[in-house]
């Protein structure tokens, strides 16, 4: 910032130096945030930039994953995928200006009907598209991985074991390198599961390319290649992100580039409707991944969405129902054998309904033990994952080649484990009463021959040398009490636990659900085998309960995970036990740390607003965290002043204050958005004199949809506009585009109460007004950044988070 003053004394922009300390021009995450945030200098004169995070010290999970970097002077930064990106907030608040009111008054019943019909049509398209993509993912993975496993098995039958390993490892390496390359070069935001980013978006945080078409492309094909490469990861997390990307693409409100400018689509050029559609998309993603439509709705409610209402419940339910119908139709089509190596499974992926459990008091004791184990292992998993992601950040920030190299290294380790560890397992004679063919002929099954003699099978190969879905199916299988040795289950659990940890941070779309279910099912089966003499439950049911306990310990979701598991297995009889084990594991794990997705949100530096206020906020009031000086505009402002302010700041919201002679005393008119100012300036509806007008010519020149928010990355920028010297000396009336009813709080309101209000209403700006008369009509503006612990504890280092 160069320190140029604006025309009025109380509008002075901050100088570069203040009290002997350098002040950085930093905005809040809004790509501008509040107009008053001129410098990052704290109350104690500290020159430390608030957004310059430091990983020194304990490096605990509360610290963002941003080490000291060059200060970003345009917006707050966070890690998206594996890259550092500027982030903004979303405008969920309705801007009630004159244009909006005129549009609302003139809207006819026909237009309202069009809006409702179109919204239902869009959620129908979201459900159909997500269902088709989910089916395509499964089809592609089953065929690619199946061909790879068949090739390897054929070579092993010829006793060409080293050649088989080279073929197996080589296929995995090529698939992994391709997945990593398209992710690193085309859409870095597609790395990881995407659930933390979707969760943050639905909380009001936007970042470049989180839901872009390129991210959707990489998410689909990167996930297929990553899962086919044999990594210990799932396609379920990426499917949530994929559903959200599809919803965002359909909810863009049209595209001039692709000639999709149908007038009906303009109704969705706002963040509120896009938020609803993306919530439906995330629910559809879960429904497509797990074939669990009700679980998808509950996942969106419990984990993804920050704002919920009954109308949204109906739409998400409808979306997931469409997904279920589409999946069933496509799977029925594949039953005729037209889909290559695609499995025979219907909508129920791991059907356990044939097992009718009867449980006693001893079984409940075993469930409690499983819950405790799941809570401990889940807390440990989250702790170790935090440390590993921090270590990977040093590698990933070096650029795409290093991301690809890391992915290839993990691929080689995974292939070596998958192919090498089964050699340590003993060969077991096939059971006489085996329901399935033993040893298995083909790519999948419970009894893999591997290197064993005819009539024998390798239990560890049955788990490792399969797709992840088939491995889970084997662990959940009933009537197989003696199929897996204890040593086999121990080796598999340790390997999957460790591989799941080291795989998640690589530059490949990767989900955590499958590794967690695999590891949980393994130790659940171990516990079931150990407690066999005192329990009547089948080891396959113990595997299900172990998976539930580990999911509860890592994800900290209860209702949605419970319903997803029941829909996955079609085993309603297990409902009480699954509920109990989830509650116990979540309670135990909460004693150690946060859920894995909450932890990753914090780690990435995404400014997520919790539904509750932190305890230390009760000791502060709203006026304590606002800082000045304030940049505001008059109701009728000189064009040059507006252009100057827009050029030297990136602020998103500016208070509008009427002063004498326009009003008797300084009066707060409202808040005007940067994007609206740019549209108004582009229209050049200027006046030569500074006089308040009726604004009728602005209302005639513009419509409400002219100020609608465009799709991703298409907004106007001040650099795009040119003005003559004569135009800069003219005036423009801001009253028609000013939001005259912004949310305000008095400066003495508790910061805790202000935080809850900010989160509950989904705000981007919260104006702070003075308590006493005779002062300027606005004290400052609270934005999301002002409620972040890093900001508050930077201003008040003596405050403790535990207060």
XYZ file of C-alpha atoms in Angstrom, residues 59-602:
544
model
C 3.431 -27.913 15.738
C 0.222 -29.252 17.220
C -2.843 -30.040 15.170
C -4.309 -26.586 15.854
C -1.515 -24.948 13.827
C -2.178 -24.408 10.122
C 0.079 -26.203 7.688
C 1.487 -22.899 6.420
C 5.053 -22.249 7.415
C 6.579 -18.791 7.081
C 6.107 -17.660 3.515
C 6.186 -14.434 1.589
C 3.253 -12.412 2.865
C 0.246 -12.463 0.567
C -0.926 -8.909 0.021
C -4.154 -9.656 -1.778
C -6.033 -12.085 0.432
C -5.741 -14.660 3.129
C -4.114 -17.874 2.003
C -4.756 -21.552 2.614
C -3.648 -24.875 1.197
C -5.984 -26.230 -1.478
C -4.969 -29.657 -2.713
C -1.229 -29.359 -2.264
C -0.830 -25.718 -3.368
C -1.112 -22.441 -1.489
C -4.005 -20.380 -2.856
C -5.776 -17.135 -1.961
C -9.230 -17.705 -0.530
C -12.416 -15.676 -0.357
C -15.737 -15.802 1.425
C -19.071 -16.446 -0.234
C -21.993 -14.019 -0.320
C -24.845 -15.944 1.263
C -26.559 -12.785 2.522
C -29.331 -11.271 0.397
C -28.302 -7.768 -0.710
C -31.440 -5.715 -0.177
C -30.765 -2.674 -2.330
C -33.121 -0.709 -4.569
C -32.429 -2.966 -7.555
C -33.264 -6.102 -5.571
C -36.469 -4.589 -4.219
C -37.568 -3.491 -7.678
C -36.843 -6.940 -9.102
C -38.709 -8.671 -6.274
C -41.769 -6.426 -6.714
C -41.840 -7.018 -10.459
C -41.399 -10.798 -10.272
C -44.488 -12.639 -11.472
C -45.898 -16.002 -10.411
C -44.708 -17.477 -13.693
C -41.104 -16.535 -12.897
C -41.358 -17.962 -9.378
C -42.733 -21.176 -10.852
C -39.863 -21.270 -13.363
C -37.353 -20.912 -10.546
C -38.874 -23.764 -8.506
C -39.173 -26.114 -11.492
C -35.633 -25.373 -12.609
C -34.203 -26.003 -9.170
C -35.860 -29.432 -9.012
C -34.704 -30.119 -12.576
C -31.128 -29.276 -11.622
C -31.095 -31.591 -8.600
C -32.509 -34.315 -10.879
C -29.603 -33.735 -13.277
C -27.136 -33.729 -10.374
C -28.464 -37.089 -9.186
C -28.391 -38.637 -12.652
C -24.920 -37.299 -13.484
C -23.414 -38.353 -10.158
C -24.981 -41.809 -10.421
C -23.552 -42.286 -13.930
C -20.091 -41.077 -12.838
C -20.180 -43.341 -9.763
C -21.053 -46.340 -11.923
C -18.377 -45.411 -14.468
C -15.788 -45.214 -11.668
C -16.687 -48.692 -10.422
C -16.772 -50.120 -13.942
C -13.382 -48.657 -14.857
C -11.673 -49.709 -11.606
C -13.021 -53.269 -11.745
C -11.858 -53.712 -15.341
C -8.450 -52.024 -15.084
C -7.561 -53.642 -11.749
C -9.071 -56.941 -12.906
C -6.914 -57.082 -16.038
C -3.833 -56.252 -13.976
C -4.573 -59.016 -11.433
C -5.408 -61.562 -14.146
C -2.130 -60.825 -15.941
C -0.186 -61.279 -12.710
C -2.064 -64.483 -11.776
C -1.417 -66.021 -15.201
C 2.307 -65.382 -14.855
C 2.323 -66.854 -11.350
C 0.551 -70.012 -12.543
C 3.486 -70.435 -14.920
C 5.806 -69.982 -11.877
C 7.317 -66.843 -13.395
C 7.173 -65.085 -10.049
C 9.697 -62.300 -10.648
C 8.162 -61.466 -14.018
C 4.765 -61.434 -12.315
C 6.049 -58.916 -9.750
C 7.529 -56.715 -12.480
C 4.225 -56.797 -14.371
C 2.211 -56.083 -11.210
C 4.507 -53.338 -9.915
C 4.980 -51.849 -13.379
C 1.238 -51.572 -14.004
C 0.764 -49.970 -10.588
C 3.637 -47.551 -11.195
C 2.322 -46.411 -14.592
C -1.210 -45.953 -13.245
C 0.070 -44.071 -10.165
C 2.394 -41.798 -12.159
C -0.398 -40.944 -14.612
C -2.847 -40.156 -11.799
C -0.273 -37.987 -10.038
C 0.792 -36.191 -13.220
C -2.709 -35.100 -14.234
C -3.374 -34.053 -10.638
C -0.121 -32.106 -10.219
C -0.221 -30.360 -13.602
C -3.917 -29.942 -14.399
C -5.750 -29.575 -11.060
C -3.718 -29.645 -7.832
C -6.952 -28.945 -5.928
C -8.106 -32.483 -6.799
C -5.517 -34.075 -4.466
C -6.832 -35.760 -1.340
C -10.423 -36.646 -0.621
C -11.911 -33.178 -1.184
C -14.319 -33.546 1.730
C -12.524 -30.866 3.829
C -12.715 -28.436 0.890
C -16.407 -29.161 0.239
C -17.111 -28.804 3.944
C -15.304 -25.449 4.009
C -17.137 -24.268 0.861
C -20.502 -25.056 2.421
C -19.332 -23.108 5.469
C -18.792 -20.032 3.287
C -15.144 -20.383 2.201
C -14.242 -20.262 -1.484
C -10.865 -20.887 -3.062
C -9.583 -20.940 -6.588
C -10.503 -24.087 -8.550
C -11.967 -26.051 -5.595
C -15.003 -26.920 -7.753
C -13.690 -26.070 -11.222
C -14.356 -28.263 -14.303
C -10.644 -29.176 -14.441
C -10.884 -30.386 -10.829
C -13.902 -32.506 -11.752
C -12.021 -34.077 -14.674
C -8.977 -34.936 -12.562
C -11.118 -36.110 -9.656
C -12.880 -38.675 -11.832
C -9.933 -40.033 -13.815
C -7.333 -39.536 -11.078
C -9.495 -41.499 -8.657
C -9.977 -44.342 -11.163
C -6.244 -44.549 -11.866
C -5.288 -44.235 -8.172
C -7.627 -46.994 -6.998
C -6.663 -49.221 -9.941
C -2.981 -48.688 -9.045
C -3.519 -50.698 -5.876
C -3.084 -47.794 -3.453
C -4.674 -48.172 -0.041
C -7.243 -45.484 -0.713
C -10.882 -45.285 -1.681
C -12.999 -43.566 -4.283
C -15.695 -42.643 -1.746
C -14.194 -39.336 -0.526
C -13.411 -38.186 -4.073
C -16.984 -39.065 -5.088
C -18.266 -36.490 -2.579
C -16.012 -33.875 -4.183
C -17.048 -35.085 -7.647
C -20.755 -34.682 -6.800
C -20.075 -31.173 -5.506
C -18.159 -30.267 -8.696
C -21.011 -31.562 -10.878
C -23.497 -29.506 -8.851
C -21.320 -26.406 -9.141
C -20.974 -26.876 -12.899
C -24.746 -27.192 -13.345
C -25.420 -24.279 -10.991
C -23.177 -21.729 -12.722
C -26.192 -19.871 -14.098
C -25.261 -20.375 -17.714
C -22.149 -19.728 -19.785
C -21.624 -17.235 -22.594
C -18.521 -19.153 -23.676
C -20.571 -22.265 -24.394
C -23.678 -20.336 -25.500
C -25.732 -21.531 -22.522
C -27.433 -18.240 -21.789
C -30.981 -19.400 -21.307
C -32.800 -16.768 -19.264
C -34.024 -19.287 -16.713
C -30.435 -20.095 -15.680
C -29.840 -16.546 -14.467
C -31.843 -17.293 -11.294
C -28.900 -19.321 -9.985
C -26.249 -16.637 -10.289
C -25.915 -16.361 -6.512
C -24.065 -18.233 -3.796
C -27.181 -19.175 -1.828
C -28.629 -21.381 -4.566
C -25.220 -22.786 -5.467
C -24.753 -23.732 -1.818
C -28.000 -25.740 -1.878
C -27.060 -27.481 -5.120
C -23.560 -28.352 -3.864
C -25.072 -29.776 -0.678
C -27.233 -32.014 -2.888
C -24.143 -32.917 -4.897
C -22.158 -33.989 -1.833
C -25.072 -36.160 -0.670
C -25.308 -37.674 -4.161
C -21.576 -38.448 -4.065
C -21.945 -40.536 -0.898
C -25.037 -42.237 -2.303
C -23.144 -43.174 -5.483
C -20.000 -44.305 -3.669
C -21.630 -46.474 -1.011
C -24.936 -47.104 -2.781
C -26.459 -45.664 0.388
C -29.077 -43.004 -0.500
C -30.298 -42.343 3.060
C -26.720 -42.367 4.315
C -25.887 -39.698 1.724
C -28.590 -37.379 3.057
C -27.413 -37.899 6.626
C -23.777 -37.365 5.636
C -24.663 -33.993 4.096
C -26.603 -33.078 7.229
C -24.083 -34.302 9.812
C -20.725 -33.622 8.206
C -20.854 -31.463 5.072
C -23.489 -28.733 5.415
C -23.219 -25.817 7.829
C -26.770 -24.551 7.155
C -29.787 -26.805 6.853
C -33.515 -26.430 6.392
C -36.454 -28.664 5.570
C -36.605 -27.673 1.876
C -32.979 -28.723 1.492
C -33.746 -32.066 3.159
C -36.390 -32.772 0.491
C -34.023 -31.908 -2.337
C -31.105 -33.978 -1.053
C -33.445 -36.917 -0.459
C -34.759 -36.620 -4.008
C -31.207 -36.379 -5.403
C -29.970 -39.501 -3.619
C -33.116 -41.403 -4.642
C -32.329 -40.560 -8.275
C -28.764 -41.803 -7.749
C -30.070 -45.115 -6.375
C -32.435 -45.597 -9.321
C -29.706 -44.812 -11.873
C -27.231 -47.176 -10.193
C -29.739 -50.016 -10.001
C -30.643 -49.632 -13.682
C -26.994 -49.633 -14.769
C -26.050 -52.573 -12.529
C -28.980 -54.589 -13.867
C -27.681 -53.878 -17.353
C -24.284 -55.282 -16.334
C -25.736 -58.528 -14.977
C -25.916 -59.776 -18.566
C -22.112 -59.737 -18.712
C -21.793 -56.714 -21.004
C -19.519 -54.817 -18.607
C -16.357 -56.900 -18.813
C -14.949 -57.787 -15.404
C -17.476 -55.706 -13.464
C -18.575 -57.556 -10.325
C -21.947 -59.141 -9.702
C -22.851 -56.976 -6.703
C -26.197 -55.221 -6.727
C -26.947 -52.092 -4.752
C -25.899 -53.900 -1.542
C -22.119 -54.054 -1.686
C -21.321 -56.344 1.252
C -24.516 -58.284 1.931
C -24.595 -59.800 5.435
C -28.361 -60.244 5.623
C -28.089 -64.043 5.516
C -26.483 -63.970 8.972
C -29.066 -63.458 11.715
C -27.160 -62.472 14.836
C -28.166 -63.378 18.351
C -26.184 -61.571 20.981
C -25.892 -61.815 24.744
C -24.332 -59.819 27.591
C -20.873 -61.229 26.767
C -21.195 -59.909 23.239
C -21.972 -56.422 24.560
C -18.742 -56.549 26.583
C -16.887 -57.440 23.374
C -18.551 -54.492 21.624
C -17.380 -52.132 24.361
C -13.832 -53.446 23.932
C -14.066 -52.896 20.164
C -15.333 -49.361 20.724
C -12.413 -48.531 23.022
C -9.891 -50.031 20.583
C -11.452 -48.074 17.699
C -11.303 -44.819 19.668
C -7.634 -45.300 20.573
C -6.581 -46.411 17.094
C -8.658 -43.615 15.522
C -7.104 -40.914 17.688
C -3.636 -42.301 16.953
C -4.410 -42.438 13.223
C -5.422 -38.764 13.181
C -2.344 -37.760 15.174
C 0.052 -39.614 12.859
C -1.737 -38.388 9.736
C -1.279 -34.810 10.930
C 2.477 -35.340 11.266
C 2.793 -37.108 7.910
C 0.868 -34.401 6.031
C 3.167 -31.786 7.532
C 6.204 -33.748 6.349
C 4.718 -34.206 2.863
C 4.111 -30.464 2.568
C 7.890 -29.924 2.378
C 8.020 -32.259 -0.635
C 4.822 -31.162 -2.379
C 5.672 -27.459 -2.311
C 8.794 -28.134 -4.396
C 6.649 -28.598 -7.497
C 4.904 -31.202 -9.658
C 7.983 -33.382 -10.353
C 8.487 -33.961 -6.638
C 4.791 -34.728 -6.156
C 4.995 -37.355 -8.895
C 8.211 -38.780 -7.436
C 6.623 -39.106 -3.991
C 3.582 -40.842 -5.504
C 5.798 -43.285 -7.421
C 7.775 -44.050 -4.257
C 4.602 -44.875 -2.329
C 3.406 -46.956 -5.290
C 6.572 -49.071 -5.221
C 6.246 -49.566 -1.449
C 2.573 -50.538 -1.804
C 3.297 -52.990 -4.634
C 6.148 -54.546 -2.653
C 3.866 -55.028 0.355
C 0.927 -56.359 -1.659
C 3.076 -58.836 -3.574
C 5.750 -59.574 -0.989
C 3.867 -60.002 2.290
C 1.670 -62.914 1.078
C 4.899 -64.935 0.660
C 5.249 -64.819 4.450
C 1.823 -66.374 4.985
C 1.406 -70.153 5.210
C -0.620 -72.063 2.648
C -3.883 -73.408 4.044
C -5.761 -76.460 2.781
C -9.095 -75.565 1.232
C -12.030 -76.131 3.586
C -14.121 -79.143 2.709
C -17.398 -77.271 3.196
C -16.359 -74.138 1.281
C -19.306 -72.421 -0.360
C -17.094 -70.778 -2.965
C -14.666 -72.435 -5.330
C -11.286 -73.081 -3.656
C -8.756 -72.070 -4.727
C -10.301 -69.148 -6.559
C -9.969 -69.166 -10.322
C -9.986 -65.649 -11.741
C -9.364 -62.211 -10.386
C -11.444 -62.134 -7.181
C -12.671 -64.438 -4.449
C -12.058 -65.597 -0.897
C -9.434 -68.226 -1.650
C -6.459 -66.932 -3.640
C -4.016 -69.609 -4.739
C -1.019 -67.292 -5.123
C 2.091 -69.527 -4.850
C 0.369 -72.434 -3.071
C -0.070 -75.994 -4.316
C -3.380 -77.103 -5.833
C -6.054 -77.539 -3.187
C -4.500 -74.822 -0.979
C -4.972 -71.076 -0.684
C -3.038 -68.090 0.713
C -5.141 -66.095 3.201
C -3.004 -62.960 3.040
C -3.092 -62.965 -0.759
C -6.902 -63.184 -0.570
C -6.798 -59.798 1.182
C -3.845 -58.081 -0.511
C -4.117 -59.446 -4.034
C -7.631 -58.103 -4.598
C -9.358 -54.810 -5.163
C -10.115 -53.020 -1.895
C -13.840 -53.719 -2.288
C -13.213 -57.450 -2.656
C -10.869 -57.451 0.349
C -13.621 -55.866 2.476
C -16.111 -58.403 1.121
C -13.764 -61.223 2.177
C -13.341 -59.798 5.688
C -17.091 -59.295 6.099
C -17.922 -62.767 4.774
C -19.861 -64.994 7.166
C -19.254 -68.666 7.900
C -15.491 -68.271 7.464
C -14.339 -68.555 11.078
C -11.090 -70.361 10.225
C -10.364 -68.877 6.833
C -7.814 -66.318 8.053
C -5.003 -67.115 10.504
C -4.402 -64.676 13.354
C -0.935 -63.912 11.976
C -2.506 -63.118 8.596
C -4.936 -60.643 10.148
C -2.209 -59.007 12.278
C 0.109 -58.515 9.300
C -2.739 -57.196 7.160
C -3.924 -54.760 9.835
C -0.462 -53.308 10.464
C 0.262 -53.006 6.731
C -3.081 -51.362 5.885
C -2.877 -49.013 8.888
C 0.589 -47.809 7.851
C -0.063 -47.727 4.101
C -3.296 -45.813 4.670
C -1.344 -43.172 6.594
C 1.461 -42.694 4.067
C -0.830 -42.811 1.019
C -3.303 -40.060 1.904
C -0.980 -37.064 1.448
C 0.202 -37.872 -2.088
C -0.953 -35.901 -5.127
C -3.717 -38.332 -6.094
C -7.473 -38.112 -5.426
C -7.773 -40.347 -2.387
C -10.421 -41.181 0.177
C -9.984 -42.363 3.749
C -13.157 -44.417 4.090
C -11.806 -47.603 2.469
C -8.455 -47.744 4.358
C -10.302 -47.132 7.612
C -12.931 -49.807 6.871
C -10.206 -52.292 5.865
C -8.099 -51.723 8.980
C -11.150 -51.717 11.256
C -12.508 -54.912 9.717
C -9.113 -56.589 10.208
C -8.831 -55.864 13.933
C -12.554 -56.518 14.361
C -12.025 -60.001 12.965
C -9.003 -60.440 15.265
C -11.134 -59.554 18.299
C -13.910 -61.821 17.022
C -11.480 -64.736 16.683
C -10.001 -64.161 20.134
C -13.438 -63.926 21.752
C -14.844 -66.838 19.784
C -15.137 -69.130 22.839
C -17.351 -66.638 24.729
C -19.246 -65.019 21.839
C -21.828 -66.369 19.436
C -21.328 -63.601 16.866
C -19.831 -64.495 13.514
C -16.296 -63.110 12.871
C -17.699 -61.399 9.775
C -20.044 -59.410 12.014
C -17.123 -58.560 14.282
C -15.358 -57.254 11.166
C -18.356 -54.986 10.491
C -18.326 -53.716 14.083
C -14.560 -53.176 13.927
C -14.985 -51.103 10.771
C -17.699 -49.081 12.503
C -15.485 -48.490 15.562
C -12.548 -47.268 13.464
C -14.801 -45.016 11.372
C -16.197 -43.519 14.566
C -12.677 -43.036 15.930
C -11.332 -41.255 12.858
C -14.287 -39.512 11.182
C -16.249 -38.802 14.419
C -19.509 -39.252 12.507
C -22.193 -41.370 14.141
C -25.646 -41.256 12.548
C -24.512 -41.117 8.919
C -21.826 -43.808 9.338
C -24.329 -46.049 11.118
C -26.872 -45.791 8.299
C -24.209 -46.081 5.564
C -22.900 -49.326 7.100
C -26.401 -50.732 7.449
C -27.189 -49.877 3.829
C -23.846 -51.332 2.741
C -24.457 -54.654 4.467
C -28.262 -54.910 4.450
C -28.034 -56.086 8.068
C -30.626 -54.238 10.139
C -30.260 -56.721 13.011
C -26.868 -55.189 13.829
C -28.287 -51.676 14.324
C -28.087 -51.570 18.184
C -24.528 -52.907 18.244
C -23.321 -50.575 15.481
C -24.851 -47.603 17.312
C -23.183 -48.623 20.573
C -19.733 -49.162 19.090
C -19.871 -45.836 17.193
C -20.830 -43.879 20.312
C -18.073 -45.460 22.396
C -15.324 -45.038 19.794
C -16.267 -41.406 19.090
C -16.344 -40.584 22.804
C -12.930 -42.166 23.412
C -11.322 -40.552 20.351
C -12.704 -37.093 21.195
C -10.526 -37.182 24.319
C -7.423 -37.067 22.090
C -8.068 -34.816 19.086
C -10.573 -33.658 16.474
C -12.094 -35.683 13.657
C -9.832 -36.230 10.670
C -11.695 -33.842 8.339
C -11.915 -31.089 10.972
C -8.211 -31.547 11.605
C -7.354 -31.279 7.911
C -9.512 -28.138 7.557
C -7.479 -26.472 10.317
